[in-house]
Amino acid sequence: MMKLVILTVGKEKDDLTQSLIKHFEMRILRYMPIEWMYIPHESTAIKEGEKILSHLKKEDYVVLLDEKGKDVKSEVIAELIENRMVDSVKRMIFIIGGAYGVSDAVMERANYTWKLSSLVFPHMLVRVILVEQLYRALTIIKGEKYHHD
């Protein structure tokens, strides 16, 4: 079974968003495992990138959240996840970089680059949006009512 992993730069806890994250995390667990990995802030994107890359395995499918990525609908993310399930990918890693983006090495390692929005969001809100979109994608895959066209 595939596991979703959210690898994010920054601190683990934030009281304002934690309950929303837990809410969607519990819903995701009905479909598949989910794990969070936290990388502490570093002085440069290169140093953060080295730490990010050290957590990745060769066989991981890596989705980088970045403003230069593809701006797609929820159905496309559902298809991306479903295709990785069919491919028997063990870990699908979603990377949320630091405030100044990610290193070129992380960009090059990414199998897919996804733009959540043209708007700029606080880091903790990006976590909430991502986990909600992952839940939405899983309900689309299962043909459930949560997502409406």
XYZ file of N, CA, C and O in Angstrom:
596
model
N 0.841 -1.191 0.000
C 0.000 0.000 0.000
C 0.879 1.246 0.000
O 1.876 1.309 0.705
N 0.488 2.215 -0.788
C 1.237 3.464 -0.867
C 1.013 4.301 0.387
O -0.054 4.262 0.991
N 2.035 5.048 0.759
C 1.950 5.983 1.875
C 2.161 7.392 1.333
O 3.038 7.625 0.496
N 1.338 8.325 1.805
C 1.538 9.740 1.504
C 2.452 10.313 2.582
O 2.231 10.082 3.770
N 3.466 11.048 2.159
C 4.387 11.683 3.101
C 4.433 13.164 2.770
O 4.645 13.544 1.617
N 4.230 13.987 3.795
C 4.368 15.431 3.622
C 5.651 15.837 4.324
O 5.777 15.700 5.541
N 6.607 16.290 3.532
C 7.899 16.723 4.038
C 7.902 18.241 3.968
O 7.789 18.817 2.890
N 7.999 18.872 5.123
C 7.861 20.319 5.170
C 8.963 20.970 5.989
O 9.437 20.403 6.969
N 9.369 22.144 5.552
C 10.352 22.923 6.294
C 9.601 23.714 7.353
O 8.561 24.296 7.084
N 10.119 23.715 8.564
C 9.521 24.502 9.636
C 9.171 23.672 10.850
O 9.404 22.467 10.889
N 8.592 24.335 11.815
C 8.219 23.689 13.078
C 6.999 22.802 12.886
O 6.158 23.040 12.031
N 6.900 21.825 13.763
C 5.807 20.856 13.669
C 4.464 21.439 14.076
O 3.468 21.261 13.400
N 4.419 22.115 15.182
C 3.127 22.512 15.749
C 2.779 23.967 15.483
O 3.630 24.841 15.501
N 1.509 24.168 15.245
C 0.942 25.502 15.145
C -0.496 25.372 15.626
O -1.306 24.699 14.995
N -0.797 25.980 16.749
C -2.110 25.809 17.364
C -3.263 26.244 16.464
O -4.343 25.670 16.514
N -3.034 27.249 15.626
C -4.124 27.763 14.796
C -4.564 26.791 13.706
O -5.725 26.742 13.348
N -3.646 26.016 13.177
C -3.979 25.133 12.061
C -3.989 23.653 12.426
O -4.498 22.842 11.656
N -3.468 23.303 13.566
C -3.292 21.894 13.918
C -4.596 21.100 13.915
O -4.628 19.968 13.440
N -5.677 21.673 14.400
C -6.931 20.914 14.446
C -7.472 20.633 13.035
O -8.010 19.556 12.777
N -7.309 21.577 12.114
C -7.732 21.338 10.731
C -6.872 20.262 10.074
O -7.385 19.381 9.372
N -5.574 20.334 10.311
C -4.675 19.326 9.746
C -5.055 17.947 10.279
O -5.179 16.989 9.509
N -5.267 17.829 11.572
C -5.646 16.537 12.181
C -6.974 16.042 11.624
O -7.156 14.843 11.395
N -7.909 16.955 11.419
C -9.215 16.605 10.869
C -9.066 15.880 9.524
O -9.627 14.797 9.316
N -8.307 16.477 8.606
C -8.139 15.868 7.288
C -7.214 14.659 7.337
O -7.413 13.700 6.606
N -6.237 14.691 8.207
C -5.336 13.548 8.371
C -6.125 12.301 8.790
O -5.902 11.213 8.260
N -7.034 12.455 9.726
C -7.850 11.320 10.179
C -8.722 10.790 9.043
O -8.930 9.581 8.918
N -9.216 11.665 8.197
C -10.020 11.237 7.051
C -9.160 10.495 6.019
O -9.594 9.507 5.449
N -7.950 10.988 5.789
C -7.036 10.340 4.846
C -6.701 8.928 5.305
O -6.607 8.005 4.495
N -6.542 8.744 6.600
C -6.167 7.440 7.146
C -7.178 6.344 6.830
O -6.854 5.166 6.891
N -8.400 6.712 6.459
C -9.389 5.719 6.022
C -8.980 5.063 4.704
O -9.437 3.977 4.377
N -8.142 5.771 3.941
C -7.757 5.307 2.611
C -6.319 4.789 2.545
O -6.043 3.845 1.828
N -5.429 5.471 3.246
C -4.016 5.089 3.197
C -3.251 5.801 4.310
O -3.725 6.790 4.853
N -2.057 5.285 4.622
C -1.250 5.934 5.659
C -0.742 7.306 5.202
O -0.525 7.531 4.012
N -0.561 8.169 6.169
C 0.018 9.492 5.925
C 1.031 9.764 7.026
O 0.821 9.380 8.182
N 2.113 10.397 6.643
C 3.188 10.693 7.593
C 3.687 12.110 7.329
O 3.705 12.566 6.192
N 4.087 12.784 8.406
C 4.685 14.114 8.301
C 6.153 14.031 8.665
O 6.522 13.347 9.623
N 6.989 14.736 7.918
C 8.412 14.862 8.235
C 8.714 16.362 8.268
O 8.289 17.098 7.376
N 9.455 16.778 9.288
C 9.752 18.194 9.468
C 11.249 18.444 9.366
O 12.042 17.761 10.004
N 11.613 19.417 8.562
C 13.004 19.825 8.376
C 13.140 21.211 9.013
O 12.391 22.118 8.653
N 14.096 21.386 9.922
C 14.252 22.717 10.517
C 14.723 23.744 9.488
O 15.408 23.402 8.519
N 14.328 24.997 9.712
C 14.800 26.097 8.859
C 16.323 26.158 8.909
O 16.922 25.941 9.952
N 16.903 26.444 7.763
C 18.352 26.635 7.657
C 18.615 28.037 7.121
O 17.704 28.725 6.675
N 19.875 28.420 7.113
C 20.237 29.765 6.668
C 20.157 29.936 5.149
O 20.047 31.052 4.657
N 20.175 28.821 4.408
C 20.076 28.900 2.944
C 19.181 27.781 2.414
O 19.028 26.738 3.054
N 18.651 28.004 1.219
C 17.850 26.973 0.558
C 18.712 25.765 0.222
O 18.224 24.635 0.199
N 19.994 25.989 -0.021
C 20.902 24.871 -0.336
C 21.032 23.932 0.859
O 20.940 22.712 0.718
N 21.205 24.501 2.056
C 21.313 23.657 3.260
C 19.995 22.933 3.535
O 19.989 21.757 3.900
N 18.873 23.651 3.387
C 17.574 22.988 3.550
C 17.413 21.879 2.523
O 16.928 20.796 2.836
N 17.843 22.150 1.299
C 17.743 21.166 0.224
C 18.515 19.894 0.528
O 18.033 18.787 0.266
N 19.703 20.040 1.108
C 20.504 18.869 1.480
C 19.761 18.017 2.501
O 19.747 16.788 2.408
N 19.123 18.669 3.471
C 18.358 17.932 4.484
C 17.125 17.270 3.868
O 16.793 16.139 4.207
N 16.458 17.969 2.988
C 15.288 17.392 2.314
C 15.703 16.148 1.537
O 15.106 15.083 1.676
N 16.742 16.279 0.724
C 17.196 15.167 -0.112
C 17.648 13.976 0.708
O 17.482 12.824 0.275
N 18.160 14.224 1.902
C 18.626 13.111 2.740
C 17.469 12.232 3.224
O 17.688 11.099 3.636
N 16.245 12.728 3.160
C 15.067 11.969 3.589
C 14.390 11.216 2.439
O 13.430 10.485 2.662
N 14.873 11.424 1.229
C 14.250 10.805 0.066
C 14.958 9.522 -0.324
O 16.174 9.425 -0.236
N 14.154 8.562 -0.778
C 14.689 7.312 -1.309
C 14.616 7.369 -2.829
O 13.765 8.078 -3.395
N 15.462 6.618 -3.461
C 15.534 6.604 -4.921
C 14.180 6.300 -5.551
O 13.790 6.886 -6.558
N 13.441 5.384 -4.943
C 12.173 4.936 -5.533
C 10.970 5.820 -5.168
O 9.860 5.593 -5.634
N 11.161 6.828 -4.323
C 10.066 7.734 -3.954
C 9.605 8.542 -5.164
O 10.412 8.943 -6.009
N 8.304 8.781 -5.214
C 7.758 9.701 -6.208
C 7.591 11.038 -5.496
O 6.880 11.132 -4.495
N 8.253 12.068 -5.998
C 8.335 13.356 -5.308
C 7.517 14.419 -6.025
O 7.722 14.680 -7.216
N 6.599 15.032 -5.270
C 5.804 16.152 -5.763
C 6.247 17.384 -4.986
O 6.140 17.438 -3.759
N 6.759 18.365 -5.693
C 7.208 19.608 -5.079
C 6.125 20.664 -5.236
O 5.632 20.887 -6.348
N 5.761 21.300 -4.133
C 4.845 22.432 -4.206
C 5.685 23.678 -4.441
O 6.559 24.009 -3.636
N 5.436 24.353 -5.569
C 6.258 25.493 -5.948
C 5.458 26.412 -6.868
O 4.668 25.933 -7.691
N 5.717 27.706 -6.747
C 4.988 28.689 -7.555
C 5.244 28.535 -9.053
O 4.486 29.035 -9.867
N 6.300 27.835 -9.436
C 6.607 27.619 -10.858
C 5.996 26.318 -11.387
O 6.211 25.953 -12.536
N 5.241 25.635 -10.537
C 4.665 24.352 -10.925
C 3.412 24.469 -11.766
O 2.988 25.565 -12.147
N 2.805 23.319 -12.032
C 1.579 23.249 -12.817
C 0.392 23.641 -11.946
O 0.240 23.147 -10.842
N -0.431 24.513 -12.488
C -1.657 24.950 -11.823
C -2.771 24.038 -12.338
O -3.205 24.180 -13.485
N -3.175 23.071 -11.524
C -4.102 22.045 -11.999
C -5.333 21.928 -11.097
O -5.329 22.386 -9.959
N -6.344 21.274 -11.610
C -7.561 21.006 -10.850
C -7.354 19.811 -9.928
O -6.455 18.998 -10.132
N -8.237 19.682 -8.961
C -8.169 18.584 -7.997
C -8.220 17.220 -8.675
O -7.564 16.275 -8.231
N -8.967 17.126 -9.761
C -9.071 15.855 -10.480
C -7.716 15.398 -11.033
O -7.441 14.200 -11.106
N -6.882 16.344 -11.417
C -5.550 16.010 -11.944
C -4.675 15.443 -10.830
O -3.936 14.479 -11.036
N -4.777 16.014 -9.636
C -4.011 15.492 -8.494
C -4.519 14.094 -8.140
O -3.732 13.196 -7.841
N -5.837 13.896 -8.209
C -6.392 12.563 -7.951
C -5.841 11.557 -8.954
O -5.433 10.450 -8.588
N -5.792 11.943 -10.216
C -5.261 11.053 -11.250
C -3.773 10.766 -11.016
O -3.314 9.636 -11.179
N -3.027 11.784 -10.623
C -1.600 11.614 -10.328
C -1.397 10.594 -9.203
O -0.576 9.683 -9.313
N -2.172 10.732 -8.141
C -2.076 9.796 -7.013
C -2.506 8.391 -7.443
O -1.829 7.400 -7.154
N -3.629 8.310 -8.135
C -4.126 6.994 -8.565
C -3.122 6.292 -9.479
O -2.885 5.079 -9.345
N -2.493 7.037 -10.371
C -1.499 6.444 -11.263
C -0.293 5.926 -10.492
O 0.271 4.884 -10.839
N 0.102 6.625 -9.431
C 1.227 6.144 -8.624
C 0.830 4.892 -7.843
O 1.645 4.003 -7.623
N -0.432 4.806 -7.445
C -0.919 3.598 -6.781
C -0.851 2.409 -7.749
O -0.398 1.333 -7.383
N -1.286 2.633 -8.975
C -1.251 1.587 -10.006
C 0.193 1.170 -10.288
O 0.478 -0.001 -10.516
N 1.102 2.137 -10.238
C 2.533 1.867 -10.468
C 3.204 1.194 -9.266
O 4.403 0.952 -9.304
N 2.443 0.972 -8.192
C 2.955 0.356 -6.956
C 4.052 1.177 -6.273
O 4.961 0.628 -5.662
N 3.932 2.497 -6.369
C 4.851 3.381 -5.651
C 4.595 3.196 -4.153
O 3.447 3.161 -3.718
N 5.651 3.064 -3.391
C 5.504 2.846 -1.945
C 5.311 4.157 -1.175
O 4.536 4.206 -0.228
N 6.048 5.200 -1.578
C 5.934 6.498 -0.901
C 5.800 7.607 -1.940
O 6.624 7.730 -2.837
N 4.755 8.401 -1.774
C 4.574 9.598 -2.585
C 4.829 10.771 -1.654
O 4.089 10.977 -0.692
N 5.906 11.500 -1.920
C 6.364 12.569 -1.033
C 5.925 13.919 -1.587
O 6.194 14.232 -2.748
N 5.275 14.713 -0.750
C 4.885 16.078 -1.098
C 5.780 17.024 -0.302
O 5.785 16.975 0.933
N 6.535 17.857 -1.010
C 7.499 18.745 -0.350
C 6.979 20.170 -0.323
O 6.621 20.735 -1.360
N 6.961 20.733 0.894
C 6.685 22.155 1.091
C 8.001 22.776 1.525
O 8.509 22.499 2.614
N 8.588 23.577 0.661
C 9.886 24.184 0.944
C 9.795 25.315 1.954
O 8.728 25.632 2.469
N 10.934 25.927 2.197
C 11.018 27.041 3.140
C 10.553 28.346 2.520
O 10.104 28.394 1.364
N 10.694 29.419 3.274
C 10.207 30.738 2.863
C 10.862 31.247 1.581
O 10.275 32.036 0.855
N 12.071 30.784 1.292
C 12.789 31.255 0.112
C 12.868 30.206 -0.983
O 13.729 30.250 -1.841
N 11.963 29.248 -0.942
C 11.923 28.223 -1.966
C 12.857 27.069 -1.659
O 13.292 26.894 -0.528
N 13.160 26.281 -2.679
C 14.018 25.110 -2.518
C 15.225 25.227 -3.439
O 15.220 25.999 -4.397
N 16.208 24.420 -3.159
C 17.429 24.428 -3.962
C 17.173 23.831 -5.336
O 16.185 23.116 -5.560
N 18.083 24.111 -6.257
C 17.998 23.533 -7.597
C 18.021 22.008 -7.528
O 17.348 21.341 -8.318
N 18.780 21.463 -6.579
C 18.878 20.003 -6.443
C 17.521 19.384 -6.100
O 17.168 18.327 -6.621
N 16.752 20.044 -5.248
C 15.412 19.550 -4.901
C 14.494 19.687 -6.113
O 13.723 18.781 -6.421
N 14.600 20.810 -6.814
C 13.788 21.012 -8.030
C 14.054 19.897 -9.042
O 13.119 19.365 -9.639
N 15.318 19.563 -9.206
C 15.690 18.533 -10.178
C 15.215 17.146 -9.748
O 14.894 16.307 -10.586
N 15.163 16.903 -8.430
C 14.742 15.592 -7.920
C 13.242 15.372 -8.053
O 12.756 14.249 -8.140
N 12.489 16.448 -8.088
C 11.023 16.344 -8.134
C 10.574 15.656 -9.417
O 11.050 15.961 -10.508
N 9.640 14.728 -9.265
C 9.025 14.077 -10.418
C 7.899 14.935 -10.989
O 7.553 14.816 -12.171
N 7.319 15.778 -10.138
C 6.176 16.606 -10.530
C 6.226 17.871 -9.687
O 6.518 17.806 -8.492
N 5.953 19.018 -10.300
C 5.923 20.281 -9.565
C 4.526 20.864 -9.679
O 3.998 21.053 -10.779
N 3.936 21.128 -8.508
C 2.530 21.534 -8.408
C 2.436 22.917 -7.797
O 3.006 23.184 -6.749
N 1.681 23.783 -8.459
C 1.415 25.133 -7.971
C 0.028 25.125 -7.325
O -0.973 24.909 -8.018
N -0.021 25.326 -6.023
C -1.320 25.334 -5.339
C -2.183 26.508 -5.773
O -3.391 26.380 -5.901
N -1.546 27.674 -5.950
C -2.302 28.881 -6.254
C -1.342 29.974 -6.722
O -0.144 29.917 -6.445
N -1.876 30.966 -7.384
C -1.074 32.150 -7.721
C -0.949 33.073 -6.515
O -0.113 33.968 -6.501
N -1.788 32.859 -5.530
C -1.725 33.649 -4.301
C -0.582 33.149 -3.426
O -0.160 32.007 -3.526
N -0.118 34.016 -2.542
C 0.898 33.618 -1.563
C 0.184 33.360 -0.243
O -0.623 34.175 0.206
N 0.458 32.192 0.370
C -0.158 31.820 1.637
C 0.899 31.672 2.722
O 2.036 31.304 2.424
N 0.502 31.866 3.980
C 1.419 31.539 5.074
C 1.716 30.038 5.042
O 0.871 29.226 4.641
N 2.914 29.696 5.460
C 3.392 28.316 5.419
C 2.405 27.340 6.072
O 2.125 26.275 5.525
N 1.876 27.685 7.234
C 0.978 26.779 7.945
C -0.339 26.588 7.190
O -0.924 25.516 7.235
N -0.786 27.610 6.499
C -2.010 27.479 5.718
C -1.790 26.571 4.506
O -2.683 25.813 4.113
N -0.604 26.603 3.927
C -0.275 25.701 2.818
C -0.411 24.252 3.274
O -0.930 23.405 2.544
N 0.010 23.956 4.499
C -0.120 22.596 5.028
C -1.584 22.173 5.076
O -1.926 21.049 4.707
N -2.440 23.075 5.522
C -3.875 22.769 5.606
C -4.448 22.550 4.207
O -5.166 21.574 3.963
N -4.119 23.443 3.281
C -4.635 23.322 1.918
C -4.161 22.016 1.295
O -4.944 21.293 0.665
N -2.894 21.684 1.482
C -2.363 20.449 0.906
C -3.075 19.221 1.457
O -3.530 18.367 0.692
N -3.207 19.128 2.758
C -3.809 17.934 3.346
C -5.290 17.831 2.955
O -5.803 16.741 2.708
N -5.965 18.961 2.821
C -7.356 18.931 2.354
C -7.417 18.451 0.910
O -8.280 17.652 0.543
N -6.507 18.911 0.076
C -6.501 18.500 -1.328
C -6.149 17.018 -1.481
O -6.673 16.352 -2.371
N -5.298 16.509 -0.624
C -4.993 15.078 -0.662
C -6.233 14.267 -0.287
O -6.544 13.262 -0.933
N -6.948 14.719 0.731
C -8.196 14.042 1.097
C -9.203 14.121 -0.058
O -9.826 13.123 -0.437
N -9.330 15.298 -0.647
C -10.253 15.483 -1.770
C -9.884 14.536 -2.913
O -10.756 13.892 -3.509
N -8.605 14.431 -3.217
C -8.154 13.551 -4.296
C -8.544 12.100 -4.018
O -8.998 11.389 -4.929
N -8.386 11.669 -2.786
C -8.735 10.283 -2.445
C -10.233 10.033 -2.568
O -10.651 8.957 -2.996
N -11.048 11.031 -2.234
C -12.495 10.863 -2.400
C -12.879 10.858 -3.875
O -13.821 10.175 -4.266
N -12.153 11.612 -4.702
C -12.398 11.590 -6.151
C -12.078 10.195 -6.691
O -12.849 9.619 -7.458
N -10.929 9.650 -6.267
C -10.525 8.314 -6.717
C -11.592 7.280 -6.362
O -11.912 6.404 -7.159
N -12.173 7.405 -5.167
C -13.179 6.444 -4.703
C -14.590 6.773 -5.203
O -15.524 6.017 -4.931
N -14.750 7.909 -5.895
C -16.059 8.287 -6.406
C -17.034 8.713 -5.320
O -18.258 8.556 -5.466
N -16.518 9.254 -4.236
C -17.358 9.673 -3.112
C -17.849 11.114 -3.277
O -17.359 11.856 -4.120
N -18.802 11.503 -2.445
C -19.516 12.766 -2.598
C -18.769 14.022 -2.153
O -19.218 15.116 -2.455
N -17.673 13.913 -1.454
C -17.007 15.104 -0.902
C -16.712 16.142 -1.984
O -16.932 17.320 -1.807
N -16.233 15.706 -3.124
C -15.879 16.617 -4.219
C -17.075 16.820 -5.136
O -17.732 15.883 -5.534
N -17.349 18.070 -5.481
C -18.420 18.391 -6.427
C -17.815 19.095 -7.617
O -16.979 19.976 -7.474
N -18.264 18.749 -8.808
C -17.749 19.384 -10.031
C -18.186 20.826 -10.122
O -19.188 21.238 -9.701
